[in-house]
Amino acid sequence: MAWRNTSTFAVLRETTLREQQVDLPVAVDRSDATPLVVQVGDQLRAAMRDGALRAGERLPSSRSLAGLLGVSRTVVTEAYQQLYAEGWLDGRHGSGTYVADVHGDRPAEPAPDAGVAPSFHAPDPGLIDLRPGRPWVSAYDTAAWRRAWRAAGDLPMSAWPDLYGDPMLREALADHLRRARAVPAGPGNVLITRGTGNGLDLLAATLLKPGDRVGVEEPGYRSARRIFASRGAEIVPCPVDGDGLIVDDLPAGLRMIYTTPAHQFPTGGRLPIPRRERLLAWARATGALVVEDDYDAEFRYDVAPLPALYGLGPEHVVLLGTLSKSLSPDVGVGWLVAGRPLLDRVARTRKELADRTSGPVQRAVAVLLDRGDLDRHLRRMRLEYARRREAVVAALGPWTKGDTAGLHVLAELPEHVVPEVVAGARERGVLVDTTIRHHHGPPRVHGLVVGYGSAALHDVRRGCGIVRTLLDHALQEP
Ligand SMILES: Cc1ncc(COP(=O)(O)O)c(C=O)c1O
């Protein structure tokens, strides 16, 4: 949204900590469908990203900014809370809101529609990071990793990288998926990507024309929305409930629908079998393609496995998997599983876009799989994550939902307590995410999205204890 064209415009002169004057351009446009909280947050974030606001500079109080913009104070507080949670702001108790010093550890951000959430940066090591999306990367077996790289280093490099991926890895993955996810696919159905994002983009580039309608779970994975939108698609939000995507009465005219049936992101539901069957019946009837994001399916707790949707209807489903949760996003390896005709079209797109996955990385991952090292790592991590998830449920029990799988839970809360709890947690060094930014339209699910992947067990306990205390306090207030 271009703030210059908007109806209300405020230029604030604020004295900063360093006694400098800051012009802060923020505006709201009530004719824009984007929620006001998102409008304010996006502009402040852009100002910090572009250097218009610098580390240490003080933002206006929520009351004064709300007054100037003519919005309720809650709008500004919520926008600030979100920026706190993402690490852009720093609160010094009682003394105001400051731009955090993020330049040392925040990677340069691409343009807002390029698909990377601003919260994807390493947090200050002193903070307890309970945001979702990050795995525990310190526990992998370094000896196994080195062994895999030594073996990969002995293999010859190719002048003609295989567009479908390294044959050894495709074979090992097909075997892994058959055992772990009941996926009836051979190596000929597997194309190795650099991760889910890469897979989504290849699919979009292959299949979508500008204006095609793509259903995306609401709330749902923001990167998926951005990737589809960047290829010209019209995003159609499709609501979820506690079990995941609501499959009855899906909107008409969808070319594709993106879903996370193993563990809905971010609400955590696991799509029951009857719904899976109805979703496939709908896909058969409409010709729409179901895009199954299987991002954290390796992790489930005290519940029977639910096989991948792909197994129920391989002709209508594309399965996307990734090592980003099971090993690390740093590896940059994922997979796209599809029927052969579609896979061939995706491979052609790859050629046109000069897109590929690093060969040596693929070969190292193939060795990890082949020697059973990845399976061993997953078994260890399942136990580790189960302990952390237990700690989250013990602290936030009455509110937790979607805790039977994955690396995060939803703590569904009354809307009014969320900003206070997030800000209080941030002041005490605990980062939590809210459901707000996962919505395309107006928020319909309220609460915290609590990730337990990247914090150690004792920090998960401590962080959730702090959140619980804040929550009890906020709920007691009249
Ligand atoms: C819903 C969802 N899908 C996929 C991913 C992983 O994406 P990638 O493989 O591109 O790292 C994430 C990471 O946070 C996610 O939350």
Coordinates of C-alpha atoms and ligand atoms in Angstrom, one line a residue:
M1 CA 0.0 0.0 0.0
A2 CA 1.4 3.4 -1.0
W3 CA 1.0 5.7 2.0
R4 CA 1.2 8.8 -0.1
N5 CA -2.1 8.0 -1.7
T6 CA -4.0 7.4 1.6
S7 CA -6.6 9.4 3.3
T8 CA -5.0 10.0 6.6
F9 CA -1.4 11.0 6.9
A10 CA 0.7 11.8 10.0
V11 CA 4.2 13.0 10.1
L12 CA 5.4 12.8 13.7
R13 CA 8.4 14.5 15.1
E14 CA 9.8 12.4 17.8
T15 CA 12.9 13.1 20.0
T16 CA 15.0 10.0 20.0
L17 CA 17.3 8.7 22.6
R18 CA 20.1 10.3 20.8
E19 CA 18.2 13.6 20.7
Q20 CA 17.7 13.3 17.0
Q21 CA 14.5 14.3 15.2
V22 CA 12.7 11.5 13.3
D23 CA 10.1 12.1 10.7
L24 CA 7.8 9.0 10.8
P25 CA 5.6 8.6 7.8
V26 CA 2.6 6.4 8.7
A27 CA -0.8 6.5 7.3
V28 CA -4.0 4.4 7.2
D29 CA -6.3 3.8 4.4
R30 CA -9.8 2.8 5.5
S31 CA -10.8 1.9 2.0
D32 CA -8.1 -0.7 1.8
A33 CA -9.2 -4.3 2.8
T34 CA -5.9 -4.8 4.7
P35 CA -6.6 -4.7 8.4
L36 CA -5.4 -1.4 10.1
V37 CA -3.1 -3.3 12.4
V38 CA -1.4 -4.8 9.4
Q39 CA -1.2 -1.5 7.6
V40 CA 0.5 0.3 10.5
G41 CA 2.8 -2.7 11.2
D42 CA 3.8 -3.0 7.6
Q43 CA 4.8 0.7 7.3
L44 CA 6.8 0.7 10.5
R45 CA 8.5 -2.5 9.5
A46 CA 9.3 -1.0 6.1
A47 CA 10.7 2.1 7.7
M48 CA 13.0 0.1 9.9
R49 CA 14.0 -2.2 7.1
D50 CA 14.8 0.7 4.8
G51 CA 16.7 2.6 7.5
A52 CA 14.2 5.4 7.8
L53 CA 14.0 4.3 11.4
R54 CA 17.3 3.3 13.0
A55 CA 18.3 1.2 16.0
G56 CA 17.8 3.1 19.3
E57 CA 15.3 5.5 18.0
R58 CA 12.1 5.9 20.0
L59 CA 8.7 5.4 18.5
P60 CA 5.7 7.5 19.6
S61 CA 3.6 6.2 22.4
S62 CA 0.7 4.1 21.2
R63 CA -1.7 6.7 22.5
S64 CA 0.0 9.6 20.5
L65 CA 0.3 7.6 17.3
A66 CA -3.3 6.4 17.6
G67 CA -4.5 9.9 18.1
L68 CA -2.6 11.2 15.1
L69 CA -3.9 8.4 12.8
G70 CA -7.4 8.6 14.1
V71 CA -7.4 4.9 15.0
S72 CA -8.1 3.1 18.3
R73 CA -5.1 2.6 20.6
T74 CA -5.5 -1.2 20.3
V75 CA -4.6 -1.0 16.6
V76 CA -1.3 0.7 17.4
T77 CA -0.6 -1.6 20.4
E78 CA -1.2 -4.7 18.3
A79 CA 1.0 -3.5 15.6
Y80 CA 3.7 -2.8 18.1
Q81 CA 3.2 -6.2 19.7
Q82 CA 3.7 -7.9 16.4
L83 CA 6.9 -5.9 15.8
Y84 CA 8.1 -6.8 19.2
A85 CA 7.4 -10.5 18.5
E86 CA 9.4 -10.3 15.3
G87 CA 12.3 -8.7 17.1
W88 CA 12.1 -5.3 15.4
L89 CA 11.3 -3.4 18.6
D90 CA 12.8 -3.2 22.0
G91 CA 10.9 -2.3 25.1
R92 CA 12.6 -0.8 28.0
H93 CA 10.3 -1.1 30.9
G94 CA 8.5 2.2 31.6
S95 CA 10.6 4.2 29.2
G96 CA 9.0 3.7 25.8
T97 CA 9.4 1.7 22.6
Y98 CA 12.6 1.7 20.7
V99 CA 13.8 0.3 17.4
A100 CA 15.9 -2.8 18.2
D101 CA 19.4 -3.2 17.1
V102 CA 19.0 -5.9 14.5
H103 CA 21.6 -5.0 11.9
G104 CA 24.2 -7.5 13.1
D105 CA 22.0 -10.5 12.7
R106 CA 19.2 -9.7 10.4
P107 CA 19.7 -10.7 6.8
A108 CA 18.9 -8.1 4.2
E109 CA 15.2 -8.4 3.4
P110 CA 13.8 -8.8 0.0
A111 CA 10.9 -6.7 -1.2
P112 CA 7.7 -7.4 0.8
D113 CA 6.2 -9.7 -1.8
A114 CA 9.2 -11.9 -2.2
G115 CA 8.0 -14.4 0.4
V116 CA 10.4 -14.1 3.4
A117 CA 8.7 -13.2 6.7
P118 CA 10.7 -10.6 8.6
S119 CA 10.8 -12.8 11.7
F120 CA 13.2 -15.2 9.9
H121 CA 16.4 -14.1 11.5
A122 CA 18.5 -15.3 14.4
P123 CA 17.2 -13.8 17.6
D124 CA 19.4 -12.3 20.3
P125 CA 20.9 -15.3 22.1
G126 CA 19.7 -13.8 25.4
L127 CA 16.1 -14.2 24.3
I128 CA 13.9 -17.3 24.6
D129 CA 12.5 -17.8 21.1
L130 CA 9.1 -19.5 21.2
R131 CA 8.1 -18.5 17.7
P132 CA 7.1 -21.3 15.3
G133 CA 9.0 -22.4 12.2
R134 CA 12.4 -23.1 13.7
P135 CA 13.8 -26.6 14.5
W136 CA 16.5 -27.5 17.0
V137 CA 19.6 -27.5 14.9
S138 CA 22.3 -28.2 17.5
A139 CA 21.5 -31.8 18.1
Y140 CA 22.4 -33.4 14.8
D141 CA 25.1 -35.9 14.7
T142 CA 28.1 -34.0 13.6
A143 CA 30.1 -37.1 13.0
A144 CA 27.4 -38.5 10.7
W145 CA 27.2 -35.2 8.9
R146 CA 30.9 -35.1 8.3
R147 CA 30.9 -38.7 7.1
A148 CA 28.1 -37.8 4.6
W149 CA 30.1 -34.9 3.3
R150 CA 33.3 -37.0 2.9
A151 CA 31.4 -39.7 1.0
A152 CA 29.7 -37.0 -1.2
G153 CA 33.1 -35.4 -1.8
D154 CA 34.4 -38.7 -3.2
L155 CA 31.6 -38.7 -5.9
P156 CA 32.3 -37.0 -9.2
M157 CA 30.7 -33.7 -10.0
S158 CA 28.4 -33.5 -13.0
A159 CA 28.5 -31.0 -15.8
W160 CA 24.8 -31.8 -16.4
P161 CA 22.9 -31.6 -13.2
D162 CA 19.8 -33.8 -13.3
L163 CA 16.7 -31.5 -13.3
Y164 CA 14.8 -34.0 -11.3
G165 CA 17.5 -34.3 -8.7
D166 CA 20.3 -36.8 -7.9
P167 CA 19.1 -40.3 -8.8
M168 CA 20.6 -41.8 -5.6
L169 CA 18.7 -39.3 -3.4
R170 CA 15.5 -39.8 -5.3
E171 CA 15.7 -43.5 -4.7
A172 CA 16.5 -43.1 -1.0
L173 CA 13.7 -40.5 -0.6
A174 CA 11.1 -42.6 -2.3
D175 CA 12.0 -45.4 0.0
H176 CA 11.9 -43.1 3.1
L177 CA 8.5 -41.7 2.0
R178 CA 7.1 -45.1 1.5
R179 CA 8.1 -46.2 5.0
A180 CA 7.5 -43.0 6.9
R181 CA 4.4 -41.6 5.1
A182 CA 2.9 -44.5 3.2
V183 CA 3.5 -42.6 0.0
P184 CA 3.2 -45.0 -3.0
A185 CA 5.9 -43.3 -5.1
G186 CA 8.9 -44.5 -6.9
P187 CA 12.0 -42.4 -7.7
G188 CA 10.3 -41.5 -11.0
N189 CA 7.7 -39.5 -9.0
V190 CA 10.2 -37.5 -7.0
L191 CA 11.9 -34.2 -7.9
I192 CA 14.4 -32.7 -5.5
T193 CA 13.8 -29.1 -4.6
R194 CA 15.6 -26.6 -2.4
G195 CA 12.7 -26.8 0.1
T196 CA 8.9 -26.2 0.2
G197 CA 9.1 -22.6 -1.0
N198 CA 11.1 -23.6 -4.1
G199 CA 8.5 -26.4 -4.7
L200 CA 5.6 -24.0 -4.4
D201 CA 7.2 -21.6 -6.8
L202 CA 8.0 -24.2 -9.4
L203 CA 4.4 -25.5 -9.2
A204 CA 3.0 -21.9 -9.5
A205 CA 5.3 -21.1 -12.4
T206 CA 4.3 -24.4 -14.2
L207 CA 0.6 -24.3 -13.7
L208 CA -0.7 -20.8 -12.9
K209 CA -1.8 -18.1 -15.3
P210 CA -2.3 -14.5 -14.0
G211 CA -5.7 -14.3 -12.3
D212 CA -6.0 -18.0 -11.6
R213 CA -7.7 -18.6 -8.3
V214 CA -5.7 -20.5 -5.6
G215 CA -7.2 -21.6 -2.3
V216 CA -5.0 -21.2 0.7
E217 CA -5.9 -22.2 4.3
E218 CA -7.1 -19.3 6.4
P219 CA -5.3 -18.8 8.7
G220 CA -2.4 -20.3 6.8
Y221 CA 1.2 -20.2 5.7
R222 CA 2.1 -16.7 4.6
S223 CA 4.9 -17.7 2.3
A224 CA 2.6 -19.9 0.3
R225 CA 0.2 -17.0 -0.2
R226 CA 3.1 -14.7 -1.2
I227 CA 4.6 -17.2 -3.6
F228 CA 1.3 -17.8 -5.4
A229 CA 0.5 -14.1 -5.5
S230 CA 4.0 -13.3 -6.9
R231 CA 3.1 -15.6 -9.9
G232 CA -0.1 -13.6 -10.5
A233 CA -2.6 -15.8 -8.7
E234 CA -5.7 -14.5 -6.9
I235 CA -5.5 -15.8 -3.3
V236 CA -8.8 -17.2 -2.1
P237 CA -8.8 -17.8 1.7
C238 CA -10.4 -21.1 2.7
P239 CA -11.3 -21.3 6.4
V240 CA -9.9 -24.0 8.8
D241 CA -11.4 -25.3 12.1
G242 CA -9.8 -27.3 14.8
D243 CA -9.4 -30.3 12.5
G244 CA -7.9 -28.4 9.6
L245 CA -9.3 -27.3 6.3
I246 CA -13.1 -27.1 6.1
V247 CA -13.6 -29.1 2.9
D248 CA -17.4 -28.7 2.4
D249 CA -18.4 -25.7 0.4
L250 CA -15.0 -24.9 -1.0
P251 CA -15.0 -21.8 -3.2
A252 CA -15.8 -22.4 -6.9
G253 CA -13.3 -22.0 -9.7
L254 CA -10.1 -22.9 -7.8
R255 CA -7.1 -24.0 -9.9
M256 CA -5.3 -25.3 -6.9
I257 CA -5.7 -25.5 -3.1
Y258 CA -2.8 -25.4 -0.7
T259 CA -3.2 -27.4 2.6
T260 CA -1.2 -28.7 5.5
P261 CA -3.2 -31.8 6.5
A262 CA -0.6 -33.5 8.7
H263 CA -0.5 -30.4 11.1
Q264 CA -2.4 -27.3 10.0
F265 CA -0.2 -24.3 10.0
P266 CA -0.6 -22.5 12.3
T267 CA -3.7 -23.9 14.2
G268 CA -2.4 -27.5 14.4
G269 CA -5.4 -29.6 13.3
R270 CA -4.8 -33.0 11.7
L271 CA -7.2 -33.5 8.9
P272 CA -9.4 -36.6 9.6
I273 CA -9.7 -39.3 7.0
P274 CA -13.3 -38.6 6.1
R275 CA -12.4 -35.0 5.3
R276 CA -9.4 -36.1 3.3
E277 CA -11.7 -38.3 1.2
R278 CA -14.2 -35.5 0.7
L279 CA -11.3 -33.2 -0.3
L280 CA -10.2 -35.7 -2.9
A281 CA -13.7 -36.2 -4.2
W282 CA -14.0 -32.4 -4.6
A283 CA -10.6 -32.4 -6.5
R284 CA -11.8 -35.2 -8.8
A285 CA -15.1 -33.3 -9.5
T286 CA -13.5 -29.9 -10.1
G287 CA -10.2 -30.8 -11.6
A288 CA -8.4 -28.7 -9.0
L289 CA -5.0 -29.8 -7.8
V290 CA -4.4 -30.3 -4.1
V291 CA -1.0 -29.1 -2.9
E292 CA -0.1 -31.0 0.3
D293 CA 2.6 -29.3 2.4
D294 CA 3.9 -32.1 4.6
Y295 CA 6.4 -29.8 6.4
D296 CA 6.6 -31.3 9.9
A297 CA 4.8 -34.6 9.5
E298 CA 7.8 -36.6 10.9
F299 CA 6.8 -35.4 14.4
R300 CA 3.6 -36.7 16.1
Y301 CA 2.8 -37.5 19.7
D302 CA 0.5 -40.2 21.2
V303 CA -1.6 -40.4 18.0
A304 CA -1.7 -43.0 15.3
P305 CA 0.0 -42.0 12.0
L306 CA -2.2 -40.6 9.3
P307 CA -0.7 -41.4 5.9
A308 CA -0.1 -38.6 3.5
L309 CA -3.0 -37.4 1.4
Y310 CA -1.0 -38.1 -1.7
G311 CA -1.5 -41.8 -1.1
L312 CA -5.3 -41.5 -1.3
G313 CA -5.3 -39.8 -4.7
P314 CA -1.9 -39.4 -6.4
E315 CA -3.5 -38.1 -9.6
H316 CA -5.0 -35.1 -7.8
V317 CA -2.3 -34.3 -5.2
V318 CA 1.2 -32.9 -5.2
L319 CA 3.2 -33.6 -2.1
L320 CA 5.8 -31.2 -0.9
G321 CA 8.3 -32.2 1.8
T322 CA 11.4 -30.5 3.3
L323 CA 14.4 -31.1 5.5
S324 CA 13.8 -27.7 7.0
K325 CA 12.1 -29.1 10.1
S326 CA 13.6 -32.6 10.3
L327 CA 17.2 -31.4 9.9
S328 CA 17.7 -27.6 9.2
P329 CA 16.5 -25.0 6.7
D330 CA 20.2 -24.3 6.1
V331 CA 20.5 -27.6 4.2
G332 CA 18.2 -26.4 1.5
V333 CA 16.7 -29.7 0.4
G334 CA 13.1 -30.6 -0.1
W335 CA 11.0 -32.8 -2.5
L336 CA 8.1 -32.6 -4.8
V337 CA 6.2 -35.8 -5.4
A338 CA 3.7 -36.0 -8.3
G339 CA 2.4 -38.1 -11.1
R340 CA 5.0 -38.3 -14.0
P341 CA 3.3 -36.0 -16.5
L342 CA 3.2 -33.2 -14.0
L343 CA 6.7 -33.9 -12.8
D344 CA 7.9 -33.6 -16.4
R345 CA 6.3 -30.2 -16.7
V346 CA 7.9 -29.0 -13.5
A347 CA 11.3 -30.2 -14.7
R348 CA 10.8 -28.3 -17.9
T349 CA 10.0 -25.2 -15.9
R350 CA 13.2 -25.7 -14.0
K351 CA 15.1 -25.8 -17.2
E352 CA 13.5 -22.6 -18.4
L353 CA 14.2 -20.9 -15.1
A354 CA 17.8 -22.3 -14.8
D355 CA 16.7 -23.6 -11.4
R356 CA 18.4 -26.5 -9.6
T357 CA 19.4 -28.0 -6.3
S358 CA 23.1 -28.3 -5.4
G359 CA 24.4 -31.7 -6.4
P360 CA 26.9 -32.2 -3.6
V361 CA 24.3 -31.3 -1.0
Q362 CA 21.9 -33.8 -2.5
R363 CA 24.6 -36.5 -2.5
A364 CA 25.4 -35.8 1.2
V365 CA 21.7 -36.1 2.1
A366 CA 21.5 -39.3 0.1
V367 CA 24.3 -40.7 2.2
L368 CA 22.6 -39.6 5.4
L369 CA 19.5 -41.4 4.4
D370 CA 21.2 -44.5 3.0
R371 CA 23.2 -45.1 6.2
G372 CA 20.1 -44.6 8.4
D373 CA 21.6 -41.5 10.0
L374 CA 18.5 -39.3 9.2
D375 CA 16.2 -41.9 10.7
R376 CA 18.3 -42.1 13.9
H377 CA 18.3 -38.3 14.1
L378 CA 14.5 -38.2 13.7
R379 CA 14.1 -40.8 16.4
R380 CA 16.2 -38.7 18.8
M381 CA 14.4 -35.5 17.9
R382 CA 11.0 -37.1 18.4
L383 CA 11.8 -37.8 22.0
E384 CA 13.4 -34.4 22.5
Y385 CA 10.4 -32.5 21.0
A386 CA 7.9 -34.7 22.9
R387 CA 9.5 -33.5 26.1
R388 CA 9.3 -29.9 25.1
R389 CA 5.8 -30.2 23.8
E390 CA 4.8 -31.7 27.2
A391 CA 6.3 -28.7 28.9
V392 CA 4.2 -26.3 26.7
V393 CA 1.0 -28.3 27.4
A394 CA 1.7 -28.4 31.1
A395 CA 2.1 -24.7 31.3
L396 CA -0.6 -23.5 28.8
G397 CA -2.8 -26.7 28.9
P398 CA -6.3 -25.2 29.1
W399 CA -5.7 -23.1 26.0
T400 CA -3.6 -25.4 23.8
K401 CA -4.8 -26.8 20.6
G402 CA -3.2 -28.7 17.8
D403 CA -0.6 -30.3 20.0
T404 CA -0.6 -33.8 18.6
A405 CA 2.0 -33.2 15.9
G406 CA 4.7 -30.9 14.7
L407 CA 6.8 -28.3 16.5
H408 CA 4.3 -25.7 17.6
V409 CA 0.9 -25.4 19.3
L410 CA -1.9 -22.9 19.2
A411 CA -2.9 -21.2 22.5
E412 CA -6.3 -19.9 21.6
L413 CA -7.2 -16.9 23.7
P414 CA -9.7 -14.1 23.9
E415 CA -8.6 -11.4 21.5
H416 CA -8.1 -8.6 24.0
V417 CA -5.5 -10.4 26.1
V418 CA -3.1 -11.2 23.2
P419 CA -1.3 -7.9 22.8
E420 CA -0.7 -7.5 26.5
V421 CA 0.7 -11.1 26.9
V422 CA 3.0 -10.7 23.8
A423 CA 4.4 -7.4 25.0
G424 CA 4.8 -8.6 28.6
A425 CA 6.6 -11.7 27.3
R426 CA 8.8 -9.6 25.1
E427 CA 9.8 -7.3 28.0
R428 CA 10.8 -10.4 29.9
G429 CA 12.9 -11.8 27.0
V430 CA 10.4 -14.3 25.6
L431 CA 9.4 -14.1 21.9
V432 CA 6.0 -15.5 20.9
D433 CA 4.1 -15.2 17.7
T434 CA 0.4 -14.4 17.4
T435 CA -2.2 -15.7 14.9
I436 CA -2.7 -12.3 13.3
R437 CA 0.0 -12.3 10.6
H438 CA -1.1 -15.8 9.4
H439 CA -4.4 -14.4 8.2
H440 CA -5.0 -13.1 4.7
G441 CA -8.2 -11.3 5.7
P442 CA -9.5 -10.1 9.0
P443 CA -8.2 -12.4 11.9
R444 CA -10.7 -15.1 12.7
V445 CA -8.6 -17.1 15.1
H446 CA -7.0 -15.3 18.1
G447 CA -4.1 -16.4 20.3
L448 CA -0.5 -17.3 20.4
V449 CA 1.4 -19.6 18.1
V450 CA 4.0 -21.2 20.4
G451 CA 6.9 -22.9 18.8
Y452 CA 9.1 -25.3 20.8
G453 CA 11.5 -26.3 18.1
S454 CA 14.4 -23.9 18.7
A455 CA 14.5 -23.3 22.5
A456 CA 16.1 -25.8 24.9
L457 CA 13.7 -27.7 27.2
H458 CA 14.6 -25.6 30.3
D459 CA 13.9 -22.4 28.2
V460 CA 10.7 -23.8 26.9
R461 CA 9.6 -24.4 30.5
R462 CA 10.8 -21.0 31.7
G463 CA 9.3 -19.1 28.7
C464 CA 5.9 -20.9 28.9
G465 CA 5.9 -20.3 32.7
I466 CA 6.3 -16.6 32.0
V467 CA 3.6 -16.6 29.4
R468 CA 1.2 -18.4 31.7
T469 CA 1.7 -15.9 34.5
L470 CA 1.1 -13.1 32.1
L471 CA -2.0 -14.8 30.8
D472 CA -3.5 -15.5 34.2
H473 CA -2.9 -11.8 35.1
A474 CA -4.4 -10.5 31.8
L475 CA -7.5 -12.8 32.2
Q476 CA -8.1 -11.6 35.7
E477 CA -8.3 -8.0 34.7
P478 CA -11.8 -6.6 34.4
Ligands
LIG1 C1 3.9 -24.4 6.8 C2 5.3 -24.5 6.4 N1 5.7 -25.2 5.3 C3 7.0 -25.3 4.9 C4 8.0 -24.7 5.7 C5 9.4 -24.9 5.3 O1 9.7 -24.3 4.1 P1 11.1 -24.5 3.4 O2 11.2 -25.9 3.1 O3 11.0 -23.6 2.2 O4 12.1 -24.0 4.4 C6 7.6 -24.0 6.8 C7 8.7 -23.3 7.6 O5 8.5 -22.6 8.5 C8 6.3 -23.9 7.2 O6 5.9 -23.2 8.3

